[in-house]
PDB file of C-alpha atoms in Angstrom:
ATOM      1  CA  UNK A   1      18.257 -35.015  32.017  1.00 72.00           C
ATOM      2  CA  UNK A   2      20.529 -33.594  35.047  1.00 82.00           C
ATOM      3  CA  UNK A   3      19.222 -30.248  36.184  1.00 85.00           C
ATOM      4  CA  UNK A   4      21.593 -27.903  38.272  1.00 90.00           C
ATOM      5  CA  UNK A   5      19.567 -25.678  40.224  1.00 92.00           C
ATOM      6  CA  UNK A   6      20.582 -22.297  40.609  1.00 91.00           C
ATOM      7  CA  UNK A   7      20.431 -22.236  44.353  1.00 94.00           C
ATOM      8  CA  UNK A   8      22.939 -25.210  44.360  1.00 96.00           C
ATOM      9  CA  UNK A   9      26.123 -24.820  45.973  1.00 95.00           C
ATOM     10  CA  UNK A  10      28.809 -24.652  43.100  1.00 95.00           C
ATOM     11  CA  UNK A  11      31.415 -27.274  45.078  1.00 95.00           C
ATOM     12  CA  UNK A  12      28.601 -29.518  44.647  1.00 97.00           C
ATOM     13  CA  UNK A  13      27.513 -29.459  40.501  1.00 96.00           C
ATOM     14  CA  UNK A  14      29.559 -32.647  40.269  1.00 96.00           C
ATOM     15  CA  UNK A  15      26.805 -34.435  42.390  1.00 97.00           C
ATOM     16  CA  UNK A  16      23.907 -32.681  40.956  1.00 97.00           C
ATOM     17  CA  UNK A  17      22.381 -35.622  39.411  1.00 97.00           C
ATOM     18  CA  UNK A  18      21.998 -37.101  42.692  1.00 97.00           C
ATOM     19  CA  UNK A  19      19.219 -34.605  43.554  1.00 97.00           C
ATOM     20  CA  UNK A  20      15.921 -35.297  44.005  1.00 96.00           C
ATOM     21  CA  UNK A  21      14.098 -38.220  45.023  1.00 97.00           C
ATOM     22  CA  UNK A  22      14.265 -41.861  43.785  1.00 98.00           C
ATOM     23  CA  UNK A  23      12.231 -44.820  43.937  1.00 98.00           C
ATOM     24  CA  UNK A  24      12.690 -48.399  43.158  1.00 97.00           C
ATOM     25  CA  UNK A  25      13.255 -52.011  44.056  1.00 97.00           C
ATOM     26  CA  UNK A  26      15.857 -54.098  44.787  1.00 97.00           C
ATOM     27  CA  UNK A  27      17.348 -57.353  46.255  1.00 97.00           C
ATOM     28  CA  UNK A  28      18.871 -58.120  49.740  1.00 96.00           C
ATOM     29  CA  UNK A  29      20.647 -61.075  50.284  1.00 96.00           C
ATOM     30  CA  UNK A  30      23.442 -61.759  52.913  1.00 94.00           C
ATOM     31  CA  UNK A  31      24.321 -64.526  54.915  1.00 93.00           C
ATOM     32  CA  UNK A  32      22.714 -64.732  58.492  1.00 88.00           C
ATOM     33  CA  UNK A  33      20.081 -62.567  57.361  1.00 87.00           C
ATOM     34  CA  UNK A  34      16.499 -62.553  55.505  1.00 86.00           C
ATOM     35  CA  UNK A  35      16.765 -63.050  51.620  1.00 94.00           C
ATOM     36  CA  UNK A  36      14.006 -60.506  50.294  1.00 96.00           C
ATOM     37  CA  UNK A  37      12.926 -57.660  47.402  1.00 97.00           C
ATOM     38  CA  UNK A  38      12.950 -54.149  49.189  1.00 97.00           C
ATOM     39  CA  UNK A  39      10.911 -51.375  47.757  1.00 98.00           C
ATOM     40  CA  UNK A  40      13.593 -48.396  48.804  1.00 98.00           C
ATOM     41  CA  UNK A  41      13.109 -44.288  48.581  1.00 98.00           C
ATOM     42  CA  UNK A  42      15.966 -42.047  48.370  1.00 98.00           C
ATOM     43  CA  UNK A  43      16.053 -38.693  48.928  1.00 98.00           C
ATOM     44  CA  UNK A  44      18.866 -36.228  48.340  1.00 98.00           C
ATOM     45  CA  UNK A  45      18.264 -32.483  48.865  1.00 97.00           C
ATOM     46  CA  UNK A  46      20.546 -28.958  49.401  1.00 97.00           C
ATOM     47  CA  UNK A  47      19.927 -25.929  51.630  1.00 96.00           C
ATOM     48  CA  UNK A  48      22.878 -23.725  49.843  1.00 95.00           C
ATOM     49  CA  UNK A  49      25.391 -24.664  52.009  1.00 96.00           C
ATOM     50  CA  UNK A  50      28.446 -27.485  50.671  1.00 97.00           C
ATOM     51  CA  UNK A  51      26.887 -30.501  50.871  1.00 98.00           C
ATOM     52  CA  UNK A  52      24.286 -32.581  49.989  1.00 98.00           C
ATOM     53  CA  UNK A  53      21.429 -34.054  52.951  1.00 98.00           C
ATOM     54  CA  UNK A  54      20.684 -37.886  52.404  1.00 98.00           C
ATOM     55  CA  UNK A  55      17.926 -39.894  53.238  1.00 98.00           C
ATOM     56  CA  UNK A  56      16.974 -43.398  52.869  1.00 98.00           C
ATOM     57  CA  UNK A  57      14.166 -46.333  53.449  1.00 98.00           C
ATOM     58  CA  UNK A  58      13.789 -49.508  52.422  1.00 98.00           C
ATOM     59  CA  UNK A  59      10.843 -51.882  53.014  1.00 98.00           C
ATOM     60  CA  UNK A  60      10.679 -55.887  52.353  1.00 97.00           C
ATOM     61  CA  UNK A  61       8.376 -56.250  49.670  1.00 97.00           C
ATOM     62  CA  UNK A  62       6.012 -59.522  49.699  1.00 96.00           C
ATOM     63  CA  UNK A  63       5.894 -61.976  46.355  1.00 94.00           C
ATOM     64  CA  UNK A  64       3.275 -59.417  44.785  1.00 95.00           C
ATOM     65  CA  UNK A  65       5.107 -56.305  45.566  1.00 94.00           C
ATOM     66  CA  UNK A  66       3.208 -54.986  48.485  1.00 96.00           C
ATOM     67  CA  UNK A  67       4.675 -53.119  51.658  1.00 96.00           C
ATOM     68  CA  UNK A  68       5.571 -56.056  54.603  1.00 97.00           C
ATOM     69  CA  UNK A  69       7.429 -54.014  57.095  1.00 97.00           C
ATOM     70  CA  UNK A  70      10.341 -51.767  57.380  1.00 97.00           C
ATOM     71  CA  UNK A  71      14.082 -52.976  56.327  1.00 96.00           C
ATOM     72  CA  UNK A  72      16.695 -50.124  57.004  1.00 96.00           C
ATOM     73  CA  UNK A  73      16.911 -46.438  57.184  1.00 98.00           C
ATOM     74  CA  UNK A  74      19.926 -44.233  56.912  1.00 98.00           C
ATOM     75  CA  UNK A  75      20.843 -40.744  56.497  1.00 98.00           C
ATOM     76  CA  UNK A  76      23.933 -38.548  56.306  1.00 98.00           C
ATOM     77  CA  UNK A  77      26.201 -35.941  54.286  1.00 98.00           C
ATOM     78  CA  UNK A  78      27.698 -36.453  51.061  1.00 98.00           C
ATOM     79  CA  UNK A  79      30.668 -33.684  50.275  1.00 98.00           C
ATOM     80  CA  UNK A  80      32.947 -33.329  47.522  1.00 98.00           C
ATOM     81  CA  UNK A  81      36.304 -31.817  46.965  1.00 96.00           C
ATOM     82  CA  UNK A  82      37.991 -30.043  43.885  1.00 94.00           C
ATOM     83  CA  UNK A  83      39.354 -33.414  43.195  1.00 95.00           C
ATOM     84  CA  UNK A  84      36.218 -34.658  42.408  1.00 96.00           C
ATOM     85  CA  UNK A  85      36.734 -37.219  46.232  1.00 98.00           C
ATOM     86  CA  UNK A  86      33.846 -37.377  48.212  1.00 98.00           C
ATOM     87  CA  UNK A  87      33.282 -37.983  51.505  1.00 98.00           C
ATOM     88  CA  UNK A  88      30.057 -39.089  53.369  1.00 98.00           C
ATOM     89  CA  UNK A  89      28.898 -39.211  57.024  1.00 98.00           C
ATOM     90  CA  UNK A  90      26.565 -41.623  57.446  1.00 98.00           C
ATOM     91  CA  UNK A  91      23.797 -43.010  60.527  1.00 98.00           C
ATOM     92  CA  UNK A  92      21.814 -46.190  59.817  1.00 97.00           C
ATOM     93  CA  UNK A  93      19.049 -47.016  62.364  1.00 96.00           C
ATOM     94  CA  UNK A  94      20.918 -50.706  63.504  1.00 94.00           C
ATOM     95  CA  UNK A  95      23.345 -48.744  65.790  1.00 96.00           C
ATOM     96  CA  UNK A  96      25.980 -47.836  63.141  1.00 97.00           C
ATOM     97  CA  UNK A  97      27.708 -44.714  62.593  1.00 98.00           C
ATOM     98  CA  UNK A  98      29.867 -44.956  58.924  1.00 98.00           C
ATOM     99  CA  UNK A  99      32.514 -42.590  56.975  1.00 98.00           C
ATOM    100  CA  UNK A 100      32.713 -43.669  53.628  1.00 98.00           C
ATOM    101  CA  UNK A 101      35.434 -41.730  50.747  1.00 98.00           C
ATOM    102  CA  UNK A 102      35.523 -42.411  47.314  1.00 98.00           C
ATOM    103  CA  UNK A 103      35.655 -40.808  44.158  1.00 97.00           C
ATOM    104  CA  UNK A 104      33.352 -39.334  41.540  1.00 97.00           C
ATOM    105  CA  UNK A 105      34.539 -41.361  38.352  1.00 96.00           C
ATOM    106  CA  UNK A 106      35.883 -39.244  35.144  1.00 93.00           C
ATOM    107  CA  UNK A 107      33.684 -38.410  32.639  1.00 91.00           C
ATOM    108  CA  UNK A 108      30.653 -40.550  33.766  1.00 93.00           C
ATOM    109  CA  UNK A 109      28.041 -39.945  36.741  1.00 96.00           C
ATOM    110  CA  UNK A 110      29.101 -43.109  39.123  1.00 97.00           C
ATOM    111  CA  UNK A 111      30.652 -42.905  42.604  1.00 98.00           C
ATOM    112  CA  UNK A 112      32.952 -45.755  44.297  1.00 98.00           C
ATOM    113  CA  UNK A 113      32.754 -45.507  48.229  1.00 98.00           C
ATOM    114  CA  UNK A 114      34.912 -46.979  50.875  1.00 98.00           C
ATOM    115  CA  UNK A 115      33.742 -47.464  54.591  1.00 98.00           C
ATOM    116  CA  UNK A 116      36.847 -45.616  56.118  1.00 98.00           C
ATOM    117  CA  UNK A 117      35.874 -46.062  59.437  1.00 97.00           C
ATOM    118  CA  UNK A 118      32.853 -47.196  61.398  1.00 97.00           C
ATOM    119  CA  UNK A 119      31.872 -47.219  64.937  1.00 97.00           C
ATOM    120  CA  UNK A 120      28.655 -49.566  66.222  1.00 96.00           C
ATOM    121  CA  UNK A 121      26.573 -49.701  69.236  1.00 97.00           C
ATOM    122  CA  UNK A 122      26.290 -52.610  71.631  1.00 94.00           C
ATOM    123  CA  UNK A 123      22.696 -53.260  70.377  1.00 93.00           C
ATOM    124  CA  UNK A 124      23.867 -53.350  66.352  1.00 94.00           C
ATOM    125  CA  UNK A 125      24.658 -56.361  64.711  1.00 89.00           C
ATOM    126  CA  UNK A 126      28.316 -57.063  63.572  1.00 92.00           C
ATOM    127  CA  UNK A 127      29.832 -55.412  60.702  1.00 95.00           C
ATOM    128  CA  UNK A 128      33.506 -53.895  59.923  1.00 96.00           C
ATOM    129  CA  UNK A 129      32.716 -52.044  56.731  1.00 97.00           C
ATOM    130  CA  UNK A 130      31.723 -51.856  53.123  1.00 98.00           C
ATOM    131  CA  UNK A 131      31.801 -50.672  49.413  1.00 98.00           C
ATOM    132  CA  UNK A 132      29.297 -49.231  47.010  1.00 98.00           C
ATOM    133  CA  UNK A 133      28.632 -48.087  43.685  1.00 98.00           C
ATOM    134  CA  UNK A 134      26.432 -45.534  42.914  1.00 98.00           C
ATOM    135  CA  UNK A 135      25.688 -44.505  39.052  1.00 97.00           C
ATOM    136  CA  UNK A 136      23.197 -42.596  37.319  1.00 97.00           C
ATOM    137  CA  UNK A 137      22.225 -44.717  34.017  1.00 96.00           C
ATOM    138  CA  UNK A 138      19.425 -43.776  31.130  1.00 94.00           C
ATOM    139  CA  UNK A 139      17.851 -41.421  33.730  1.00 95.00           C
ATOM    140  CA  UNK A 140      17.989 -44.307  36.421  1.00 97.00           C
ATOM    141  CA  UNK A 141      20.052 -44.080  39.960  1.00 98.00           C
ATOM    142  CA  UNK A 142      21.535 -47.775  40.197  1.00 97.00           C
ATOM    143  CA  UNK A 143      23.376 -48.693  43.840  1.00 97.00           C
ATOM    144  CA  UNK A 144      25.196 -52.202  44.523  1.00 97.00           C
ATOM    145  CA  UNK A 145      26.405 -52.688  48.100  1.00 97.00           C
ATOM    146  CA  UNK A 146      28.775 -54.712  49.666  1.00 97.00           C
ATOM    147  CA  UNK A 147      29.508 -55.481  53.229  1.00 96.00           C
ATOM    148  CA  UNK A 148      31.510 -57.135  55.439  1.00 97.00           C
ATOM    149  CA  UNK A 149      31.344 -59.050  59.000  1.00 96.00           C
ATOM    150  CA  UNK A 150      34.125 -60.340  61.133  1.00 95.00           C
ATOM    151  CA  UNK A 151      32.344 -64.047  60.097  1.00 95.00           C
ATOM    152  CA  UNK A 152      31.894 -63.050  56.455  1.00 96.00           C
ATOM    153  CA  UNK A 153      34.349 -61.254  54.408  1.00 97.00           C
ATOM    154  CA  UNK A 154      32.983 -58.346  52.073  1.00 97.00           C
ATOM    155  CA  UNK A 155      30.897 -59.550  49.756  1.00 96.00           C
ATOM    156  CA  UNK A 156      27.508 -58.093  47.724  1.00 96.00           C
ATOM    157  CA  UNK A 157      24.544 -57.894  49.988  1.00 95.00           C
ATOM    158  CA  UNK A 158      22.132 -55.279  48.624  1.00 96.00           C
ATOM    159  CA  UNK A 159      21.209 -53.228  45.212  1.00 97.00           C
ATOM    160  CA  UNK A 160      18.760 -51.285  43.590  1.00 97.00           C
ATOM    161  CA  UNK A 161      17.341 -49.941  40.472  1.00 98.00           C
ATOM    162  CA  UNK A 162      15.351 -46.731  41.185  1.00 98.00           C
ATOM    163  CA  UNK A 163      13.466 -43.917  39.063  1.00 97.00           C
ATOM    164  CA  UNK A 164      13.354 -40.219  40.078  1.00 96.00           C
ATOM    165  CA  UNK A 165      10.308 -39.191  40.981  1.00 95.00           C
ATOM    166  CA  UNK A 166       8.877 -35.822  39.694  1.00 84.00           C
ATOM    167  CA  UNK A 167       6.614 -33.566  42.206  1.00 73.00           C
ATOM    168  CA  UNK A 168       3.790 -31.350  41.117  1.00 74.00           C
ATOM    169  CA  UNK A 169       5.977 -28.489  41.515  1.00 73.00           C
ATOM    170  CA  UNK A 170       7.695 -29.784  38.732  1.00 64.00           C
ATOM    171  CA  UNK A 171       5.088 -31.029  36.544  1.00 62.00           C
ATOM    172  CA  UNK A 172       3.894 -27.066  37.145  1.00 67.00           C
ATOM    173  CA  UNK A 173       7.303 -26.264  35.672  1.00 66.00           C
ATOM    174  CA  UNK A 174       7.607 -28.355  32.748  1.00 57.00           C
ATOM    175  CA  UNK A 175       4.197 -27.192  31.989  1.00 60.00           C
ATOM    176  CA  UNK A 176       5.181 -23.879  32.364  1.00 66.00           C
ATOM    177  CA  UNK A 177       7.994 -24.615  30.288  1.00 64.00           C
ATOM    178  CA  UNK A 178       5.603 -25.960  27.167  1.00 58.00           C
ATOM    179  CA  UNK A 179       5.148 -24.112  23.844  1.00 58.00           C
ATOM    180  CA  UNK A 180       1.850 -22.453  23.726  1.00 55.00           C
ATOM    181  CA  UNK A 181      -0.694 -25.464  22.365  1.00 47.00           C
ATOM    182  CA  UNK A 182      -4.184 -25.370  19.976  1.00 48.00           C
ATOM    183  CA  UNK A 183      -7.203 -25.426  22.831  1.00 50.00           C
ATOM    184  CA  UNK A 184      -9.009 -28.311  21.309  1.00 49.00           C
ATOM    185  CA  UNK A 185      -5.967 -30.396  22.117  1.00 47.00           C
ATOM    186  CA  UNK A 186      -6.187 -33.003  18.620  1.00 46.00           C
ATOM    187  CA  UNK A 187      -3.906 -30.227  16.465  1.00 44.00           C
ATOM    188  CA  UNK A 188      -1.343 -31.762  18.916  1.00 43.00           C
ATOM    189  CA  UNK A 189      -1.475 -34.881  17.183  1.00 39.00           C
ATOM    190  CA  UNK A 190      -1.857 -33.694  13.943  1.00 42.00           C
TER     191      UNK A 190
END
């Protein structure tokens, strides 16, 4: 269920079921680089104002699931227009700075982005831009990357599957939220 809060920007409702924060897996694979499961978390948050505050980190996972070491991190803006385009600032920790437009697809909660321009440190690795596809299925946030190099043209390199996670605060709410219940707690089941 998508929840607009009532603090939220109204330019922004169109992105609402972006908010909160998501947890999951996925798989990186790219030429040149480490084939591996990530465990990522995904945060996307408001203050009022017209856009929305992203923040991500990923992790290699080992063959059992568990932690290894970190993989990337990246934060940034995400905006959207009357139009339903949206536009997104982005900083990943390799040394790249990204602006990526796209469009919020009709009728459905999915997002194509285009890198639109991106501008790299001496220290970060090569890289001339990318795609990605975000959508929000069953409850689930879903992402597919795609990059490209000046060696390798753009091509899939990373996605995920990842579940929102719900804080105490809002357990407290849903609770909150609950029809008044028997107190031995079995005419529930009855």
């Amino acid at each position: 269920m998508i929840e607009i809060p009532s603090d939220l920007n109204p330019d922004l409702v169109p992105l609402a079921f972006l908010l909160g924060t998501w947890e999951g897996a996925g798989v990186s694979d790219f030429p040149g680089a480490e084939k591996c499961n990530f465990g990522q978390s995904v945060t996307f948050s408001h203050d009022g104002r017209d856009f929305l505050e992203y923040r991500s980190h990923s992790w290699v996972l080992d063959k059992d699931g568990n932690k290894v070491r970190p993989l990337e991190s990246e934060s940034g803006y995400w905006r959207i227009d009357k139009d339903r385009k949206v536009e997104v600032v982005m900083v990943r920790d390799q040394g790249i700075v990204e602006i990526w437009y796209g469009e919020l697809a009709d009728q459905k909660p999915q997002i194509d982005l285009a890198t639109d321009a991106v501008a790299r440190t001496a220290a970060s690795g090569a890289y001339s831009g990318g795609k990605r596809l975000y959508g929000y299925v069953k409850s689930d946030l879903m992402w597919v990357g795609e990059k490209a190099t000046p060696e390798v043209p753009l091509r899939p390199y990373m996605s995920a599957h990842l579940k929102k996670v719900v804080t105490p605060e809002e357990v407290a709410e849903m609770a909150r939220n609950l029809p008044d219940m028997p107190d031995d707690g079995i005419a529930f089941f009855r």
